[in-house]
Short mmCIF file of C-alpha atoms and ligand atoms in Angstrom, two decimals:
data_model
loop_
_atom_site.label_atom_id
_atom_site.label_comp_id
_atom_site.label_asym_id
_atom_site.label_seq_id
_atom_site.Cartn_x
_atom_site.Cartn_y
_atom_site.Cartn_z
CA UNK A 93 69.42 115.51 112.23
CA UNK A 94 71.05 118.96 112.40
CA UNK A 95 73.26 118.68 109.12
CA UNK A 96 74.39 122.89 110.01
CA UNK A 97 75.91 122.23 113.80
CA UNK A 98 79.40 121.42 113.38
CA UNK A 99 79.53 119.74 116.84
CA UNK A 100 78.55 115.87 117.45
CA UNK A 101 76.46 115.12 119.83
CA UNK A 102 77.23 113.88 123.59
CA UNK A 103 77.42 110.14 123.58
CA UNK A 104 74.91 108.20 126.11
CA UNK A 105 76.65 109.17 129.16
CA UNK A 106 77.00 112.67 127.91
CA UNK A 107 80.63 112.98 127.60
CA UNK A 108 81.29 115.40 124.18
CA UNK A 109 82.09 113.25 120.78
CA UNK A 110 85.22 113.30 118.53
CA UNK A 111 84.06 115.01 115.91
CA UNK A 112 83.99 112.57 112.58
CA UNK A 113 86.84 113.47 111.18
CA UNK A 114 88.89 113.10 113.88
CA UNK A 115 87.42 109.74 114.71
CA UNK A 116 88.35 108.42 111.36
CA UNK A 117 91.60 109.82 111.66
CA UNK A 118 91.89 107.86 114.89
CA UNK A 119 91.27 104.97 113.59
CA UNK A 120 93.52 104.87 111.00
CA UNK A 121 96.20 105.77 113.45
CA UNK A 122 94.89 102.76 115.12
CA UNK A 123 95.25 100.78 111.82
CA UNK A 124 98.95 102.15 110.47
CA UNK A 125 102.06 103.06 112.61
CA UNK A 126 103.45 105.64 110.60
CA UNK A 127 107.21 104.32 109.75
CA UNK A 128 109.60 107.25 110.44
CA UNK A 129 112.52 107.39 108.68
CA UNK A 130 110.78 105.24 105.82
CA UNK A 131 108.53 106.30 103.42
CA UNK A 132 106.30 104.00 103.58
CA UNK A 133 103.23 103.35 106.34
CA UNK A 134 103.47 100.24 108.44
CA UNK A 135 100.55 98.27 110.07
CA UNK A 136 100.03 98.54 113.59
CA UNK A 137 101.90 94.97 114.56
CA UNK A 138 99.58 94.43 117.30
CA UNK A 139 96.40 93.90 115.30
CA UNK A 140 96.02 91.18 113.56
CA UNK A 141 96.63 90.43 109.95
CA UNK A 142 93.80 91.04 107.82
CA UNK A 143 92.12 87.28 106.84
CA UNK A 144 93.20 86.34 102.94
CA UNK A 145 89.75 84.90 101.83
CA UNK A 146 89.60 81.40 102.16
CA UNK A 147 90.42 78.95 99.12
CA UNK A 148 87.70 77.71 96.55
CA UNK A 149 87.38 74.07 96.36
CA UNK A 150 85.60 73.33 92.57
CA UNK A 151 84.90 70.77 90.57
CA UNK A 152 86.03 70.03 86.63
CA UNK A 153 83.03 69.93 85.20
CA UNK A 154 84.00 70.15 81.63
CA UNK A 155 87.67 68.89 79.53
CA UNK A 156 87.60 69.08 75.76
CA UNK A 157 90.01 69.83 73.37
CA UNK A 158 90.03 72.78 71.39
CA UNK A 159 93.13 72.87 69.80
CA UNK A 160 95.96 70.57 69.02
CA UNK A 161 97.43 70.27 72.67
CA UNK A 162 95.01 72.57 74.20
CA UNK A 163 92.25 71.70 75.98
CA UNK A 164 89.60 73.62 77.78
CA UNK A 165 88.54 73.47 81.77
CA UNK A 166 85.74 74.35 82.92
CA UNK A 167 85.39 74.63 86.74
CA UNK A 168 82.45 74.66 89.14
CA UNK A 169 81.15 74.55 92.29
CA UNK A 170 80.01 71.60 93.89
CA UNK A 171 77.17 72.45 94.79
CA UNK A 172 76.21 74.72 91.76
CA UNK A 173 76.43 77.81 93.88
CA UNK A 174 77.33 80.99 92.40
CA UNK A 175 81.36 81.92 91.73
CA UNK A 176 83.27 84.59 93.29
CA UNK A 177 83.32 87.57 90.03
CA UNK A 178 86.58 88.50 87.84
CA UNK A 179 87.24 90.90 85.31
CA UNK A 180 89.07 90.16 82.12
CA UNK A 181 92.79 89.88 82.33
CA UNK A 182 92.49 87.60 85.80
CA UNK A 183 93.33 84.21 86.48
CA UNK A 184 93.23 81.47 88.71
CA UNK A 185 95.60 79.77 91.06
CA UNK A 186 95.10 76.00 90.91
CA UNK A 187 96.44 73.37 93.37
CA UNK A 188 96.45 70.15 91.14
CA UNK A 189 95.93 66.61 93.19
CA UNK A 190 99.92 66.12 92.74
CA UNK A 191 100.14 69.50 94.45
CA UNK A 192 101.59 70.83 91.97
CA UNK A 193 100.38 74.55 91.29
CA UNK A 194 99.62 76.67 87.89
CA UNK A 195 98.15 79.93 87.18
CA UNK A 196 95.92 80.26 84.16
CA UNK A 197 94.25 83.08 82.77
CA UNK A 198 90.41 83.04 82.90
CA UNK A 199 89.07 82.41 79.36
CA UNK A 200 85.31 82.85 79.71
CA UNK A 201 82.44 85.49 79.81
CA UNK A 202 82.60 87.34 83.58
CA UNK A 203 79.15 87.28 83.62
CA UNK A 204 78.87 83.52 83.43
CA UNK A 205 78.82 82.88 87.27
CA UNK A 206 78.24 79.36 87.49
CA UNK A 207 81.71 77.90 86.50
CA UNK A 208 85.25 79.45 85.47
CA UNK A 209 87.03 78.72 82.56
CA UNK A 210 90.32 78.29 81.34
CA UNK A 211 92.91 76.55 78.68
CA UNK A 212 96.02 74.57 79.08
CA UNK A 213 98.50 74.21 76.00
CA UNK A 214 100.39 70.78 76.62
CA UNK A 215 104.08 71.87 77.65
CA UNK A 216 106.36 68.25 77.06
CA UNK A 217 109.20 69.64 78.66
CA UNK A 218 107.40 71.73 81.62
CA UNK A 219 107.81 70.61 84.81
CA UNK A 220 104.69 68.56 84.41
CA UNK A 221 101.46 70.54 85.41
CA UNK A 222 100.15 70.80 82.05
CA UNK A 223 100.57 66.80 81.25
CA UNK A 224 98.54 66.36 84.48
CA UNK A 225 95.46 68.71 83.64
CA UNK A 226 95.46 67.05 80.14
CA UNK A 227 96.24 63.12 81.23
CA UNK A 228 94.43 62.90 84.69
CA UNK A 229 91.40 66.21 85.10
CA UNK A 230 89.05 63.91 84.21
CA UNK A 231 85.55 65.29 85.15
CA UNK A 232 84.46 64.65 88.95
CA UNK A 233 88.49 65.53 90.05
CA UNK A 234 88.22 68.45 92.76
CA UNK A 235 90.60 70.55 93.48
CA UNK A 236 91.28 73.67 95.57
CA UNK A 237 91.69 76.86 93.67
CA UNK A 238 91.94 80.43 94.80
CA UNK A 239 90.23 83.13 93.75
CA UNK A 240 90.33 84.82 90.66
CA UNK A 241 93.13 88.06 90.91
CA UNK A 242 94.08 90.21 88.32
CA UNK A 243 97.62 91.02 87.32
CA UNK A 244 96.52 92.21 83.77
CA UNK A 245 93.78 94.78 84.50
CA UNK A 246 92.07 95.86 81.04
CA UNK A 247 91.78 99.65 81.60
CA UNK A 248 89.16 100.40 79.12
CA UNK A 249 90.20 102.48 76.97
CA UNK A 250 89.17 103.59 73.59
CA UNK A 251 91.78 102.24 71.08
CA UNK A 252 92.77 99.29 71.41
CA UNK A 253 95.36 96.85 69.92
CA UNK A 254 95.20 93.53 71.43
CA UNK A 255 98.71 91.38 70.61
CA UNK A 256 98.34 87.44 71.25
CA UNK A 257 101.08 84.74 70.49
CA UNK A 258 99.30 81.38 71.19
CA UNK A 259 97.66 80.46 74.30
CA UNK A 260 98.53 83.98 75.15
CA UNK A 261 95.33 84.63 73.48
CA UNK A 262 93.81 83.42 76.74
CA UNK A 263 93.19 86.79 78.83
CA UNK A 264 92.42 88.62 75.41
CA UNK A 265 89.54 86.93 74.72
CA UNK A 266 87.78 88.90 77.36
CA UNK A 267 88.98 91.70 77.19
CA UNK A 268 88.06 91.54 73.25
CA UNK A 269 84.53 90.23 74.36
CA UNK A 270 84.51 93.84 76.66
CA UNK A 271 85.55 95.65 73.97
CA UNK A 272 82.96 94.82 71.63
CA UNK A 273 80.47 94.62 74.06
CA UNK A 274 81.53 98.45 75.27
CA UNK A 275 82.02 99.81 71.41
CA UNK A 276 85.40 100.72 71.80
CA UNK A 277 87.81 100.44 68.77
CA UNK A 278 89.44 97.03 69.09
CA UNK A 279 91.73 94.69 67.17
CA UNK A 280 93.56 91.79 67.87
CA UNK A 281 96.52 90.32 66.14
CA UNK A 282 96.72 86.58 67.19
CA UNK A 283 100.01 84.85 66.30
CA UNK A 284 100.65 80.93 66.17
CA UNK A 285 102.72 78.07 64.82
CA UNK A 286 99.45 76.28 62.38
CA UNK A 287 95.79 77.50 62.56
CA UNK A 288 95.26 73.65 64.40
CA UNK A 289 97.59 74.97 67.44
CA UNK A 290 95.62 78.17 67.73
CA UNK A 291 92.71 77.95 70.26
CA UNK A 292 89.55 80.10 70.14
CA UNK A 293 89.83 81.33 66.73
CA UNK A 294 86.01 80.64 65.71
CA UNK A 295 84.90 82.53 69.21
CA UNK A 296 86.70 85.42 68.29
CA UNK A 297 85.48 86.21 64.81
CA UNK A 298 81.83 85.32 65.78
CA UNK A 299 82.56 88.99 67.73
CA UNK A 300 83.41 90.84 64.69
CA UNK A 301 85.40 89.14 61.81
CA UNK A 302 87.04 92.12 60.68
CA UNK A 303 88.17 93.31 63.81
CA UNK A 304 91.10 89.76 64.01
CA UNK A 305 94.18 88.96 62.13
CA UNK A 306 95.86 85.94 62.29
CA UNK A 307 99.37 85.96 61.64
CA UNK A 308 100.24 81.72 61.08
CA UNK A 309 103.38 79.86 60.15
CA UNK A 310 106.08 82.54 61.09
CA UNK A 311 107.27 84.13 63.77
CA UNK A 312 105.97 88.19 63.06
CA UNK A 313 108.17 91.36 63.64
CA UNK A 314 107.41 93.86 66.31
CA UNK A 315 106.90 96.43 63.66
CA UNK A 316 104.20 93.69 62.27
CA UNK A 317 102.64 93.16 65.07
CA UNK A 318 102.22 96.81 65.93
CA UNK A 319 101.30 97.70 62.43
CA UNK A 320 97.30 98.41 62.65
CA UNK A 321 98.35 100.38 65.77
CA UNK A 322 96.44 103.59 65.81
CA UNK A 323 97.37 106.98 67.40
CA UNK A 324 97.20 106.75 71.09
CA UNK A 325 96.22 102.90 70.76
CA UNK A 326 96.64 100.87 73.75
CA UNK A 327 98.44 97.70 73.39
CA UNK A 328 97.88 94.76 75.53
CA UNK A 329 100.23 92.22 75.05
CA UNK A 330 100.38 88.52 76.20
CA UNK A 331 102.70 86.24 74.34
CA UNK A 332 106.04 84.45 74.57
CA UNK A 333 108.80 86.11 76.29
CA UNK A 334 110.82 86.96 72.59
CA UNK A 335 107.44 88.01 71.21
CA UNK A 336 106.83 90.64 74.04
CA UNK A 337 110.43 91.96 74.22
CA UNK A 338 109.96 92.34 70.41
CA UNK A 339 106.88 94.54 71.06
CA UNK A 340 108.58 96.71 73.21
CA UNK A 341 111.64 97.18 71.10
CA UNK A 342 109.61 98.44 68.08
CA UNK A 343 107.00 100.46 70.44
CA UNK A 344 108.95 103.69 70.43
CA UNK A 345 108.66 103.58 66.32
CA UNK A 346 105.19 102.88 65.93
CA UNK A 347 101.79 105.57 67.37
CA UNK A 348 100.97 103.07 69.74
CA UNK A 349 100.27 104.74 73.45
CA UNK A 350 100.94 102.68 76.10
CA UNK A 351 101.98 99.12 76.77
CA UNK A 352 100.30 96.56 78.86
CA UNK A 353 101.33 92.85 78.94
CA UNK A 354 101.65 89.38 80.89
CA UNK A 355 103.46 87.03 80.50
CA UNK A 356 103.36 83.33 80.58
CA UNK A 357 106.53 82.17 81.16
CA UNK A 358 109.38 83.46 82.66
CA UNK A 359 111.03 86.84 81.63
CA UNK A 360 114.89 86.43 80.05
CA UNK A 361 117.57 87.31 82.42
CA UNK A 362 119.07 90.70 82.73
CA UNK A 363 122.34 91.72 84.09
CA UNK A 364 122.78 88.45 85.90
CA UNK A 365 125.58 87.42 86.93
CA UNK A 366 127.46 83.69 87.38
CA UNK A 367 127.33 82.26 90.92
CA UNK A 368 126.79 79.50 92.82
CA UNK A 369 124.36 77.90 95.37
CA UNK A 370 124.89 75.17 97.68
CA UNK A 371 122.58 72.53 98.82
CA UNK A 372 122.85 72.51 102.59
CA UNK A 373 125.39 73.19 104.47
CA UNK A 374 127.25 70.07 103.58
CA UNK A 375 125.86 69.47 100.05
CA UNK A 376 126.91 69.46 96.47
CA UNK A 377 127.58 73.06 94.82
CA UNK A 378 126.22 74.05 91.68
CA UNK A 379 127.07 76.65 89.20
CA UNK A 380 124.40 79.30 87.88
CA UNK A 381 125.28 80.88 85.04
CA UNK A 382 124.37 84.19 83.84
CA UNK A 383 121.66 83.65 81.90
CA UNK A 384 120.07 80.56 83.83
CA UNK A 385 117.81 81.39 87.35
CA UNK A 386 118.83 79.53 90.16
CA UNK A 387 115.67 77.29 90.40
CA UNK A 388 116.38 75.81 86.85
CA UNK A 389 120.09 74.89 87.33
CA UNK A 390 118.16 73.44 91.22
CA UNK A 391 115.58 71.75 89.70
CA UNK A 392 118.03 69.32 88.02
CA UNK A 393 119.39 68.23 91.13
CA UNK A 394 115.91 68.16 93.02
CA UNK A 395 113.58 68.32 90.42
CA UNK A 396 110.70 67.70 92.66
CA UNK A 397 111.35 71.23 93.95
CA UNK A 398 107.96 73.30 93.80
CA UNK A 399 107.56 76.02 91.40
CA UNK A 400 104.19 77.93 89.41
CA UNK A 401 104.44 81.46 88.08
CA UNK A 402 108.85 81.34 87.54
CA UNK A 403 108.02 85.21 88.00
CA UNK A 404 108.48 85.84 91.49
CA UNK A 405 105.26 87.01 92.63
CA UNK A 406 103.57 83.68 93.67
CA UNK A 407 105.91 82.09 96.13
CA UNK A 408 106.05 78.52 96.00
CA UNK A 409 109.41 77.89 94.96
CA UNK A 410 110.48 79.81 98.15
CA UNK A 411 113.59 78.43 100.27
CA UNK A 412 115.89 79.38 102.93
CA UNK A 413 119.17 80.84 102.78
CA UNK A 414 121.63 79.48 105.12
CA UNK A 415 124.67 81.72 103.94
CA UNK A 416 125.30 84.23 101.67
CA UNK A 417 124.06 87.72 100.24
CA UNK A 418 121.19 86.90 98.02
CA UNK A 419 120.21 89.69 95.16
CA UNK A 420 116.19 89.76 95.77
CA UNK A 421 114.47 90.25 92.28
CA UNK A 422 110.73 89.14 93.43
CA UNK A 423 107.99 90.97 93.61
CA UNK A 424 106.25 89.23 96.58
CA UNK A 425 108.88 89.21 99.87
CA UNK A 426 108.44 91.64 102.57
CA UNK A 427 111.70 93.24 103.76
CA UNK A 428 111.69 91.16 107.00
CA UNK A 429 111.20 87.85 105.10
CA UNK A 430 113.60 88.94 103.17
CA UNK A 431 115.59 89.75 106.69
CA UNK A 432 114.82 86.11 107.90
CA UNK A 433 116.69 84.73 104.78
CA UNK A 434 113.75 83.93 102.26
CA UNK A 435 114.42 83.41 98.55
CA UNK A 436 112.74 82.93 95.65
CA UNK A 437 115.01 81.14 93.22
CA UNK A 438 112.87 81.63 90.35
CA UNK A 439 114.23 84.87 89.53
CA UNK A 440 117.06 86.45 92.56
CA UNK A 441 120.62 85.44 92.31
CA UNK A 442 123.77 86.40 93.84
CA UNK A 443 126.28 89.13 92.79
CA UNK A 444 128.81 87.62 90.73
CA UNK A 445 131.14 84.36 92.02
CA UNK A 446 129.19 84.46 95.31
CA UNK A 447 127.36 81.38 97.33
CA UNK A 448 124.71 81.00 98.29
CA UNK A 449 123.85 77.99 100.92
CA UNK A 450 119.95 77.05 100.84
CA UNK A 451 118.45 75.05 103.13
CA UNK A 452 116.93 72.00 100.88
S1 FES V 85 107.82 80.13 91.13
FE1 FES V 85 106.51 81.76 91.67
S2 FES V 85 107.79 82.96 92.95
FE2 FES V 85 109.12 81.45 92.22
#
């Protein structure tokens, strides 16, 4: 081919070619309807929306305890086939037999493709998926999971300071396992109630003993926690929600660079605001105070309502408003479900001494 002749070729029939560039801008044209006014791009409503990849449906394969209250899953395929790949920092969306459905961190090595695995701490007052993994997973139970996504992206970077309080230490264990396997400067500070409670302890100084600190018995200080930090360090962070905020406080003190973190539960309210919401049109009304999210004060009422991340990215405590001007605070609506009256109670609200009428 003549690399030097700007011009394409004539098709079959002769006619003169777009030129490549052009046909690639074409087709994203095709693809994305520019939205003026906006400043955003919009797809092209009249294709079709691109396929999500279907579900995984796997089998438990392993359930042991490794801590007090813990206990470890390990999840294959049926047919021993090999498992979609993950990175550290991703987890896995489970739909339990109850229906019920949890996100947990992936635990293992990425390169073991034959089965995923991940821990569950034993939550008495959650709204029951733990108890179920722990009573009722025996092995043989399938369920459908989807694939592993990542929310917590380790970034590889040179310095590290890895902060875990409890079964936070779930995602870090890879990333630590990456680290050492990469030679990067790593350390992690791991955080829990007794050294019984505290999963994965053994696994983690089998890497390199004098790269982990426990920190047992007390509840440690930002400025604690971020104490081995060195210049430039980046800190991951996944932990309790007073643990994290107490990371972030002390950041701007300590030579720590930047800050990544998940969390595991749901992130304290911030300039909310008391309302109300009503169930149905004709229904009771409840009050939602400032400092509670909508689903909880619901969830007493109905407390078979559906709920999993409490975070507003994963959807399934979604409802319908009826009536009223919600306050969206999720990260997963598009502005026209958000148009068609869509809520996630987990985390929006109301401004303050409005109502909101769902339709549950
Ligand atoms: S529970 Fe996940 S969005 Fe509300």
């Amino acid at each position: 081919m003549d690399r030097t002749n700007p011009q394409a070729p004539p098709d079959l029939y002769g006619r003169p070619q777009a030129d490549p560039f052009m046909r690639r801008l074409t087709a994203f044209g095709d693809r994305y309807t520019p939205a003026l006014g906006s400043r955003g791009l919009r797809r092209n409503p009249r294709l079709p929306a691109p396929r999500a990849l279907p579900a995984l449906v796997l089998v438990v394969t392993g359930h042991r305890p490794v801590a007090e209250d813990v206990v470890e899953l390990r999840l294959a395929d049926p047919s021993g086939g090999v498992l979609p790949g993950w990175q550290p920092g991703a987890h896995l969306r489970l739909t339990l037999p109850s229906g019920r459905e949890r996100h947990y961190s992936l635990c293992g090595d990425p390169a073991d493709r034959t089965s995923y695995r991940i821990a569950v701490r034993r939550l008495a007052d959650g709204g029951g998926g733990s108890r179920e993994i722990h009573d009722e997973l025996h092995l043989g139970v399938r369920l459908t999971v989807r694939r592993p996504r990542n929310g917590f992206p380790f970034c590889g970077e040179q310095r590290l300071l890895l902060l875990a309080g409890g079964i936070g230490v779930t995602p870090l264990l890879p990333i630590a396992r990456e680290a050492q396997r990469r030679g990067l400067d790593w350390h992690l500070v791991y955080a829990g109630r007794t050294l019984a409670t505290m999963p994965f302890v053994e696994e983690l100084r089998a890497l390199a003993p004098e790269r982990v600190t426990l920190l047992v018995g007390r509840i440690p200080s930002g400025a604690e926690l971020l104490e081995s930090a060195r210049p430039g360090s980046a800190v991951y962070c996944c932990g309790p929600a007073p643990m994290l905020a107490a990371v972030q406080r002390a950041l701007d003190e300590s030579p720590a660079g930047t800050l990544h973190f998940e969390r595991f539960a749901a992130a304290p309210i911030t300039d909310g605001k008391p309302f109300t919401v009503q169930l149905g049109a004709d229904g009771p009304t409840l009050d939602v105070p400032a400092d509670r999210s909508a689903l909880d004060v619901l969830r007493e009422a109905r407390p078979d309502l559906p709920y999993s991340c409490h975070q507003g990215f994963c959807g399934t405590c979604r409802l319908h408003v009826l009536s009223g001007t919600p306050e969206h605070r999720d990260r997963r609506l598009t502005s026209e479900e958000r148009a068609d009256g869509a809520l996630l109670p987990c985390v929006s609200r109301a401004a303050e001494g409005d109502r909101l009428v769902l339709d549950i």
